[in-house]
Tab-separated table of C-alpha atoms in Angstrom:
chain	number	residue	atom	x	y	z
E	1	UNK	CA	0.000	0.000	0.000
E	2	UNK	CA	2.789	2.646	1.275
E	3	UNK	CA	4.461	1.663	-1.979
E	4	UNK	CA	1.723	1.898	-4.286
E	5	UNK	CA	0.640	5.395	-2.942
E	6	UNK	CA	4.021	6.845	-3.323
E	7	UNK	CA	4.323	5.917	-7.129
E	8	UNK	CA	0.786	7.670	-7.759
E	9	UNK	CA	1.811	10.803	-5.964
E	10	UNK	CA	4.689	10.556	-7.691
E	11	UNK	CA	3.005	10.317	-11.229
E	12	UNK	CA	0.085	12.694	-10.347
E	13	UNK	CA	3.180	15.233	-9.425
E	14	UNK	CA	4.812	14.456	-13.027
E	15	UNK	CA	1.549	15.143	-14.911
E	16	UNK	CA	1.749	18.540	-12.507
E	17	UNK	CA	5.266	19.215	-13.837
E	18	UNK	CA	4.648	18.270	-17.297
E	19	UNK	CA	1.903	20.744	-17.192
E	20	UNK	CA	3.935	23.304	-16.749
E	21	UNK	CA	6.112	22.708	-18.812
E	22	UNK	CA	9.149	20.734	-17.322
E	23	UNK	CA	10.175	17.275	-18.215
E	24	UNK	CA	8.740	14.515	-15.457
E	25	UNK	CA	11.803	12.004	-16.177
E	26	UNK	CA	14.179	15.006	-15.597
E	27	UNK	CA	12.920	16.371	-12.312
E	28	UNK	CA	13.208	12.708	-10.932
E	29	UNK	CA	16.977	12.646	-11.866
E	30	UNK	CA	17.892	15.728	-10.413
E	31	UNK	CA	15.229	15.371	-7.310
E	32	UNK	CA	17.092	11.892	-6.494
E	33	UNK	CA	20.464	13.065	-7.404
E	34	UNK	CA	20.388	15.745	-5.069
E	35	UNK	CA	19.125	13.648	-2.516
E	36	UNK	CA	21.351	11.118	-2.570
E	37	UNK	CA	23.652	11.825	-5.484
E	38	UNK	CA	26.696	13.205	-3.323
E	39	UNK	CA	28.013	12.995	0.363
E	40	UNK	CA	26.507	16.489	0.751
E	41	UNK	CA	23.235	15.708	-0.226
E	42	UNK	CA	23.037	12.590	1.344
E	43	UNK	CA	24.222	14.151	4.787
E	44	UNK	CA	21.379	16.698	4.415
E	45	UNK	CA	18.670	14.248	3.653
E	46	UNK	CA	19.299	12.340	6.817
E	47	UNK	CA	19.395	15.653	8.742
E	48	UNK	CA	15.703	16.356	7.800
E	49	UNK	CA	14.859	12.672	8.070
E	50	UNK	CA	16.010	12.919	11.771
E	51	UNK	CA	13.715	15.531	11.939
E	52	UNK	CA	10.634	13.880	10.609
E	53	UNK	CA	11.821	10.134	12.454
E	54	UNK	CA	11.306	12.183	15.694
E	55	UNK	CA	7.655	13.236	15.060
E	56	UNK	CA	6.293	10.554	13.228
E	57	UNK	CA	7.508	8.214	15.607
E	58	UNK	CA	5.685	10.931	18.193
E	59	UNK	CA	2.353	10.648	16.416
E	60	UNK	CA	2.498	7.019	15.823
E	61	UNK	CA	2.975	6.210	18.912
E	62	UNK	CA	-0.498	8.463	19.350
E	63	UNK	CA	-2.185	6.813	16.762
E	64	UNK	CA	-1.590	3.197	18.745
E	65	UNK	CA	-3.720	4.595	21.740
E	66	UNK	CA	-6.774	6.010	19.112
E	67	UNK	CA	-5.020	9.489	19.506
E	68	UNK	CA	-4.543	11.485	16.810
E	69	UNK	CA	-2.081	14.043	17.771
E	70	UNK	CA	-1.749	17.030	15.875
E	71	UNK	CA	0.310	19.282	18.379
E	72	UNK	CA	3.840	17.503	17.820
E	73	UNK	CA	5.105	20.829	16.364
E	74	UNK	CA	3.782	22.892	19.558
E	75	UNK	CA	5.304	19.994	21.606
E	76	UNK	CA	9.181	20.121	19.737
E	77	UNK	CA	8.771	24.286	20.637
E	78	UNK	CA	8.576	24.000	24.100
E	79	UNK	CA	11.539	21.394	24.102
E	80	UNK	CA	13.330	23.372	22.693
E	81	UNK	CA	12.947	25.571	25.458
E	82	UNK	CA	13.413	22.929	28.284
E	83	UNK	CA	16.515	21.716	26.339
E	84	UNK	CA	17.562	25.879	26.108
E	85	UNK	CA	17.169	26.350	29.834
E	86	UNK	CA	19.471	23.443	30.395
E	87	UNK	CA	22.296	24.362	28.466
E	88	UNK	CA	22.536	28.258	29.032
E	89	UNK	CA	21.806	27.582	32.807
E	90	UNK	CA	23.526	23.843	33.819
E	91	UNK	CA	27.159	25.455	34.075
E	92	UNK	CA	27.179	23.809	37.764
E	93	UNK	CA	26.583	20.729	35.805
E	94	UNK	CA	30.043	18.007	34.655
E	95	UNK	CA	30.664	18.665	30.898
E	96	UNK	CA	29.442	15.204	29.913
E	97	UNK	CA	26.480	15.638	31.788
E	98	UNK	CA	25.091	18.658	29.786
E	99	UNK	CA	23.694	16.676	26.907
E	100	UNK	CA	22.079	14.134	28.293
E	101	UNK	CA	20.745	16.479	30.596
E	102	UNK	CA	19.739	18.986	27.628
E	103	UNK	CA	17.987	15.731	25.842
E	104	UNK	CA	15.998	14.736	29.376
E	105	UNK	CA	14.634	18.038	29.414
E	106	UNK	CA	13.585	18.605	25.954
E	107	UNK	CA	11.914	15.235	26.474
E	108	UNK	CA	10.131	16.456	30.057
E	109	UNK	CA	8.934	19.639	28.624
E	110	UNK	CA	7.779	18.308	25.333
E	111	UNK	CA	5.700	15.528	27.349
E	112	UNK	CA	4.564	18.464	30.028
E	113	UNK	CA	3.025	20.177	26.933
E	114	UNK	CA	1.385	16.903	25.493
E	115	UNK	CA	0.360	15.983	29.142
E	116	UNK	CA	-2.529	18.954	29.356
E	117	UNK	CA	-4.454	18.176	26.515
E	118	UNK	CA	-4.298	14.425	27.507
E	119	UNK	CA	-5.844	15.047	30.687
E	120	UNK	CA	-8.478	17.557	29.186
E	121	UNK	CA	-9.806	14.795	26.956
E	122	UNK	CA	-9.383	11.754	29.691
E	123	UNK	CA	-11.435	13.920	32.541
E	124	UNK	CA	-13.132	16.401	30.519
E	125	UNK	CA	-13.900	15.501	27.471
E	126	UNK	CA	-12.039	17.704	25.201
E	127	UNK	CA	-11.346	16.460	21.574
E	128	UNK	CA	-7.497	15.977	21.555
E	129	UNK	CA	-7.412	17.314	17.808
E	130	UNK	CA	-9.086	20.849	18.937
E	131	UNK	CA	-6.648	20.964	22.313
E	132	UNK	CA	-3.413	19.907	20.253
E	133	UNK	CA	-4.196	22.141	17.510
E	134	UNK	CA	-4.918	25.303	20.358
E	135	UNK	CA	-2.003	24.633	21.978
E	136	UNK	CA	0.667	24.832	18.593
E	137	UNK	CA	-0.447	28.731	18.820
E	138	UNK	CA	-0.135	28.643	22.612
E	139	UNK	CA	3.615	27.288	22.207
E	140	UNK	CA	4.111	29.874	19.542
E	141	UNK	CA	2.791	32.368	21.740
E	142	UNK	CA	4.736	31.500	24.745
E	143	UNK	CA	7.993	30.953	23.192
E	144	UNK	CA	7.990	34.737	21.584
E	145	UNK	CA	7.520	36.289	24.856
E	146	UNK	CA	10.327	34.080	26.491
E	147	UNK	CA	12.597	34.622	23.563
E	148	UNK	CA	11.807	38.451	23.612
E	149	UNK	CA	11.381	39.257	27.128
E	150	UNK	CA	13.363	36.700	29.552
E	151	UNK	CA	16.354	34.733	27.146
E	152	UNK	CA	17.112	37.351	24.313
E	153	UNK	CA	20.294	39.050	25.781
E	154	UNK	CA	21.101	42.852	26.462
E	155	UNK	CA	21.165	44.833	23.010
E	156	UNK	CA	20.742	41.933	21.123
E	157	UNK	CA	17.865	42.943	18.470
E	158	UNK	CA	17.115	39.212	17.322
E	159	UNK	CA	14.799	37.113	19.254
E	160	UNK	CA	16.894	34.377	20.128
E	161	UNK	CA	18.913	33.203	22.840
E	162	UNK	CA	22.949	33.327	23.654
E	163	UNK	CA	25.104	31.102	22.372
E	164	UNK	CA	25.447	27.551	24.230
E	165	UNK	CA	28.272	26.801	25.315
E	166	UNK	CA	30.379	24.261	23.811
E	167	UNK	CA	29.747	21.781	26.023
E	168	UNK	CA	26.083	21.241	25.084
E	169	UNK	CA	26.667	20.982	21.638
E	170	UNK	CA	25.680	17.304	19.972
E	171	UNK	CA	28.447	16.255	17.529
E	172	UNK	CA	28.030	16.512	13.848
E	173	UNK	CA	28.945	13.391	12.293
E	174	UNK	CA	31.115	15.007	10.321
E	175	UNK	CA	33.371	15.264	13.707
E	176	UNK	CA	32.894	11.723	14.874
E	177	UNK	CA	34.245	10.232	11.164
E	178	UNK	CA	37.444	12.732	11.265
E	179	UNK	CA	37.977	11.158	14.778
E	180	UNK	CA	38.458	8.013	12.925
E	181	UNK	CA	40.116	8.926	10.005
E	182	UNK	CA	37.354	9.225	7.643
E	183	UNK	CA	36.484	12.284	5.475
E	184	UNK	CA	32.943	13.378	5.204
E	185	UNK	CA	31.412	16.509	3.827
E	186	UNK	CA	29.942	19.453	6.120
E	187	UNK	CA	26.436	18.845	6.585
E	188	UNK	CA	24.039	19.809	9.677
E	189	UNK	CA	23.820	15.440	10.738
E	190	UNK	CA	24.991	15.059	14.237
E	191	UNK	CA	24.283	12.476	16.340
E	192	UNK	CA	20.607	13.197	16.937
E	193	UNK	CA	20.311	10.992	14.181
E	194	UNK	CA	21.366	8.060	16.078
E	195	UNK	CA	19.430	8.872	18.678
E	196	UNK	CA	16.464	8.921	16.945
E	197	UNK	CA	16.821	5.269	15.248
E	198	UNK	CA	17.231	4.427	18.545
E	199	UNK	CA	14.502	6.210	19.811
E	200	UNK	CA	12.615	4.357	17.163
E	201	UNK	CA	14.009	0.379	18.133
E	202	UNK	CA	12.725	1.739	21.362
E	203	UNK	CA	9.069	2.440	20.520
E	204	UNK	CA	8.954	-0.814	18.505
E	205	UNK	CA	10.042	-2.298	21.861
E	206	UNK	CA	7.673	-0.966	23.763
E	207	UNK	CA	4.282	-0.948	21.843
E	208	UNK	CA	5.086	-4.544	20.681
E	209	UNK	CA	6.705	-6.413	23.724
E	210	UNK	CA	5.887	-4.793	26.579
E	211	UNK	CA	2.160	-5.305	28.828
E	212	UNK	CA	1.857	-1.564	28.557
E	213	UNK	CA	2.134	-1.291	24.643
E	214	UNK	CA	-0.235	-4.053	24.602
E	215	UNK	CA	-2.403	-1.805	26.885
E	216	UNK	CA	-2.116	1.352	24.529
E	217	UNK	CA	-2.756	-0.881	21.548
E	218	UNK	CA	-5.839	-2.148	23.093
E	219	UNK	CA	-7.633	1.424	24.430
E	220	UNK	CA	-6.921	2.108	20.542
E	221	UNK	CA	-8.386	-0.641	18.975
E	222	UNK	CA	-11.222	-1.129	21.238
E	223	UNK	CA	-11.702	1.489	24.397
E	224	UNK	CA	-15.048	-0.822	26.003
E	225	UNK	CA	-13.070	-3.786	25.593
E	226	UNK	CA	-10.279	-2.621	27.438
E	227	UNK	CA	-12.139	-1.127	30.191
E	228	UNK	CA	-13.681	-4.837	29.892
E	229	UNK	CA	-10.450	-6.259	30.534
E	230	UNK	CA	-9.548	-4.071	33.430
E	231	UNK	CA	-7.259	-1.007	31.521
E	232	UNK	CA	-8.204	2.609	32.265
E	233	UNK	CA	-8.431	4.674	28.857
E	234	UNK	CA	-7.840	7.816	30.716
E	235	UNK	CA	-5.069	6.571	32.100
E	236	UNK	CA	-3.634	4.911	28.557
E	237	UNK	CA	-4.644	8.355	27.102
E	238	UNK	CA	-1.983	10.677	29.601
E	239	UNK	CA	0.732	8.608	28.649
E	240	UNK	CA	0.828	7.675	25.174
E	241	UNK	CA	-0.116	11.328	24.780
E	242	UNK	CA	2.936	12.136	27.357
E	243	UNK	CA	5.291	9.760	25.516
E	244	UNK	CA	4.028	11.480	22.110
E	245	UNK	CA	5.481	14.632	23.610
E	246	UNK	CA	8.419	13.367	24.968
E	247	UNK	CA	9.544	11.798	21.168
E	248	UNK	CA	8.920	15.372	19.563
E	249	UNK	CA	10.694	17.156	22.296
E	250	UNK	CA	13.708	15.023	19.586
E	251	UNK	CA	13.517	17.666	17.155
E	252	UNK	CA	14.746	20.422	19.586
E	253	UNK	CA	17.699	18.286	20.107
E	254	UNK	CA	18.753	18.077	16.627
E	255	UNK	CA	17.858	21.487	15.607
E	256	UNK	CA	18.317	23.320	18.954
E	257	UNK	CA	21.773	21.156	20.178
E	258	UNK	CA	23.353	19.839	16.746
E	259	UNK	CA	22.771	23.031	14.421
E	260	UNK	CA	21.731	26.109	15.587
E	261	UNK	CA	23.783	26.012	19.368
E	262	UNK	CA	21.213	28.547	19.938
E	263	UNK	CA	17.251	28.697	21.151
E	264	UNK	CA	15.541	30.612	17.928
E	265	UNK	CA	12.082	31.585	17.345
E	266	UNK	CA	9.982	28.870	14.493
E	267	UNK	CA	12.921	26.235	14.361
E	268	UNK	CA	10.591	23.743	14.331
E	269	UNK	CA	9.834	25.134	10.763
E	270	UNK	CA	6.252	23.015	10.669
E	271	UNK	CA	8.073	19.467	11.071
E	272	UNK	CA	5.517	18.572	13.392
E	273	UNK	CA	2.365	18.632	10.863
E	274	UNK	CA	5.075	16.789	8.224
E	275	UNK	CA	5.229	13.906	10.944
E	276	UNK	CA	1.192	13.354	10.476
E	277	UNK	CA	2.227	12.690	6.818
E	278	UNK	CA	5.325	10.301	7.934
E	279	UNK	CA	2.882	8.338	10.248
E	280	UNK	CA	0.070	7.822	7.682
E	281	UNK	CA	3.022	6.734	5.337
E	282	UNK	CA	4.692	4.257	7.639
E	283	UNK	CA	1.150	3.168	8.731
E	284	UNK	CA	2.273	3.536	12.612
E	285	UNK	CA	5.099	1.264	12.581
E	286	UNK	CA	8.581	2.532	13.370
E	287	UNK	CA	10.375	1.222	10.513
E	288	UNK	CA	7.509	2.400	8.414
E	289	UNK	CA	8.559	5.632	10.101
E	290	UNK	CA	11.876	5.144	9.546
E	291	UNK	CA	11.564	4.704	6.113
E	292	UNK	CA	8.934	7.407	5.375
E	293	UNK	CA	10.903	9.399	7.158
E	294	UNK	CA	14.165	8.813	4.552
E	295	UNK	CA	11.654	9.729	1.879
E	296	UNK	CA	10.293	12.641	3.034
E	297	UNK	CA	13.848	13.872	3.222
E	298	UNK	CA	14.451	13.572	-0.221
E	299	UNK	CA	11.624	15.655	-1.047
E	300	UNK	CA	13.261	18.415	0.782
E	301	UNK	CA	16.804	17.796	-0.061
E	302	UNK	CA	16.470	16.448	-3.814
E	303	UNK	CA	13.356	19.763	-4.013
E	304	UNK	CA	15.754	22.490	-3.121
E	305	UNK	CA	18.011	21.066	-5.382
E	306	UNK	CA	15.506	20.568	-8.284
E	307	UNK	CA	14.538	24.456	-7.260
E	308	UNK	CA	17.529	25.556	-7.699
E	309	UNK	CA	18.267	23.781	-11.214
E	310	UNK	CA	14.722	24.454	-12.617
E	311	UNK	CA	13.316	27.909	-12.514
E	312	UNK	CA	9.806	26.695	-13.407
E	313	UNK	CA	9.603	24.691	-10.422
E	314	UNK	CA	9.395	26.583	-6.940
E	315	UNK	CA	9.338	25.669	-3.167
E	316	UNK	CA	5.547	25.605	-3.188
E	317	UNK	CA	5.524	22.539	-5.869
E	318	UNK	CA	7.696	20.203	-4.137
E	319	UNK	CA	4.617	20.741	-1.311
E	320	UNK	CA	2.304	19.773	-4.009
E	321	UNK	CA	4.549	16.762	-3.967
E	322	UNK	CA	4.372	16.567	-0.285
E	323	UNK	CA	0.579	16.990	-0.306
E	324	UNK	CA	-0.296	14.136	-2.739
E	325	UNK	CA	1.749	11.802	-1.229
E	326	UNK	CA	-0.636	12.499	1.915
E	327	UNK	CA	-3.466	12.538	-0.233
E	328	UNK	CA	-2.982	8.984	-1.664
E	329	UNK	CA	-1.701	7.176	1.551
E	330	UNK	CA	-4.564	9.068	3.409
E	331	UNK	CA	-7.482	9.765	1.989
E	332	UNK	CA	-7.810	7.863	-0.971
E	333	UNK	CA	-6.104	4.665	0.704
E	334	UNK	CA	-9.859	2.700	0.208
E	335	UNK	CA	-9.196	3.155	-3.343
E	336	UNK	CA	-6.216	0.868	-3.723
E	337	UNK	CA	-7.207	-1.283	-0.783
E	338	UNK	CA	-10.077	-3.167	-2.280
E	339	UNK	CA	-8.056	-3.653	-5.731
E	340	UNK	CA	-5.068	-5.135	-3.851
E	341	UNK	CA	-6.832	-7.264	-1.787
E	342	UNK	CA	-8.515	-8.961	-5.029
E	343	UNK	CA	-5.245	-9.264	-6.436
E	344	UNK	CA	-3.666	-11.513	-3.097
E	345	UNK	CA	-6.689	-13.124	-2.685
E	346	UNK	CA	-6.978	-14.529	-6.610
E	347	UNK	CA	-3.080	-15.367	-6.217
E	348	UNK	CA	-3.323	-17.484	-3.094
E	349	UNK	CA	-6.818	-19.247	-3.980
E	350	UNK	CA	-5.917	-22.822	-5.111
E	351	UNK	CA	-6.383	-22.901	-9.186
E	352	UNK	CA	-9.134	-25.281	-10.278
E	353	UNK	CA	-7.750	-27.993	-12.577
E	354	UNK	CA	-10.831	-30.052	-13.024
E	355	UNK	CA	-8.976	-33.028	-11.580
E	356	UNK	CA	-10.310	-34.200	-8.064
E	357	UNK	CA	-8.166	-33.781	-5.418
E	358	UNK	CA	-8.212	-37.036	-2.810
E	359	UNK	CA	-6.256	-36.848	0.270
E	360	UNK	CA	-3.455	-39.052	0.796
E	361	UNK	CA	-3.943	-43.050	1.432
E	362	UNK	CA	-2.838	-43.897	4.970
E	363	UNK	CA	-2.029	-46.798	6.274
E	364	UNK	CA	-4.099	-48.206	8.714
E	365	UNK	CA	-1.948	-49.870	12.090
E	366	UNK	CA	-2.252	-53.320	10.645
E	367	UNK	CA	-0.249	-52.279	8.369
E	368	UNK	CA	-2.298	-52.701	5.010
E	369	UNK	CA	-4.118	-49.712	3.082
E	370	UNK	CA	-7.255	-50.001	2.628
């Protein structure tokens, strides 16, 4: 399915090109080339994949307790902020101590923010869409009067933050392969993108081999029945929705602690909402993720590039892109189910010869057949 949706985005988006006037076959070969053509562009790919592995695995793991979360971008923001506080005010903290402490806060804030409309749907009611959704402009909100008002330093007229100090800054990749003699081109990966495969081995872990995955699984899948069986929704719903948080609280860390060194206002640059379209890709599963993830990436990467090369084709139509891959694995997924489904069931249905098929002749324990 996954497959077959991202080859009819991908042709819908070459009859949009074609239209235009710019050859399908073309845009391809310089869309993958500059994804994945050089060190450079490979390097950047995986920096936005790490990115987009952070929040899809954040509204996957959502979507396994019937959540659908749509405030992973408000949830990254205030992360970012948790993970800011730590590293411009831990200096009583060891050196080796600042990172993981930076990453433990990103992930307590981001699941602080995801905790409130949790517990407004489990005791009140609320609709977690509305209450996610609300709170992206509440983050927004929040995080320009902090930047402006408490973190932005004397005279400075941006709104961001000092300069962390070195200390709190993840390693690029780059680094780690000189360290071992290998050459690499300068690209923004650090090691946030280790962290988040591992962040993603982790989920997989935990939703499928663990009693309380099987618990979150089950309030999604069937709330009564779970009540039957002795689980408490509300309680399923506060913690997949504070886990959710915790995951997106990721992207602060890779933006916040491997690139920028610096707390800035909209880093999250709307990486949240692409998660929703890396979750409905990779259908909830964290390699699904994973791999939706890798492609999403080389939209960005391989678009700028084909941006760049081709006058005719802006920004705005590698979103089209973007957007019909979410149309096709989304909303038209019912068209493509039924078809497939045909298809596997006609392939595994025994073919009828005409012959009469008698089972085999058995021995009986005298030891003649009958």
């Amino acid at each position: 399915m996954p497959l077959l949706s991202v080859a009819t985005a991908f042709l819908a988006g070459g009859l949009v090109l074609g239209a235009i006037g710019v050859d399908p076959w073309n845009a391809l070969r310089e869309l993958v080339g500059g994804s994945l053509g050089s060190g450079e562009g490979l390097g950047f790919t995986l920096y936005y994949a790490t990115d987009f592995i952070f929040t899809g695995l954040a509204v996957s793991l959502a979507f396994q307790g019937g959540l659908f979360n749509i405030g992973a971008d408000g949830q990254a923001y205030i992360g970012g902020l948790g993970c800011a506080l730590v590293c411009l005010h831990g200096g009583a903290l060891p050196p080796w101590l600042v990172i993981p402490a930076g990453i433990a806060a990103a992930a307590a804030f981001g699941a602080a923010w995801a905790t409130v409309p949790a517990v407004l749907q489990a005791r009140r009611g609320s609709h977690i869409v509305i209450t996610t959704i609300m709170f992206n402009f509440l983050a927004s909100t929040l995080m320009a009067y902090v930047l402006v008002n408490l973190l932005r330093p004397t005279g400075d007229m941006q709104a961001e933050s000092a300069a962390f100090p070195p200390a709190a800054i993840v390693p690029s990749l780059q680094s780690v392969l000189a360290a071992v003699g290998i050459a690499a081109p300068t690209t923004p990966l650090n090691l946030s993108f280790v962290l988040a495969l591992a962040c993603a081995l982790a989920v997989w872990v935990f939703v499928w081999r663990t009693r309380t995955g099987y618990e979150i699984r089950t309030v999604g899948q069937n709330p009564q029945a779970a009540v039957y069986g002795g689980i408490s929704p509300a309680r399923v719903t506060v913690l997949a929705m504070a886990l959710s948080g915790a995951l997106a609280g990721g992207v602060a860390v890779n933006e916040i602690m491997g690139v920028q060194g610096r707390l800035l206002l909209d880093f999250t640059s709307g990486y949240g909402f692409v998660g929703i379209a890396v979750a409905l890709m990779g259908r909830g599963h964290p390699l699904g993720v994973v791999l939706a993830s890798f492609l999403f990436g080389m939209l960005y990467q391989g678009g700028a590039e084909l941006a760049f090369d081709e006058p005719k084709v802006t920004r705005d139509m590698i979103v089209v892109v973007q957007g019909l891959v979410v149309f096709f694995a989304g909303a038209l997924e019912g068209l493509f189910r039924r078809g497939l489904a045909r298809l596997f069931d006609a392939g595994l249905r025994p073919r009828d010869t005409g012959e009469t098929s008698l089972p085999p002749r058995v021995a009986e324990p005298g030891g003649e057949i009958p």
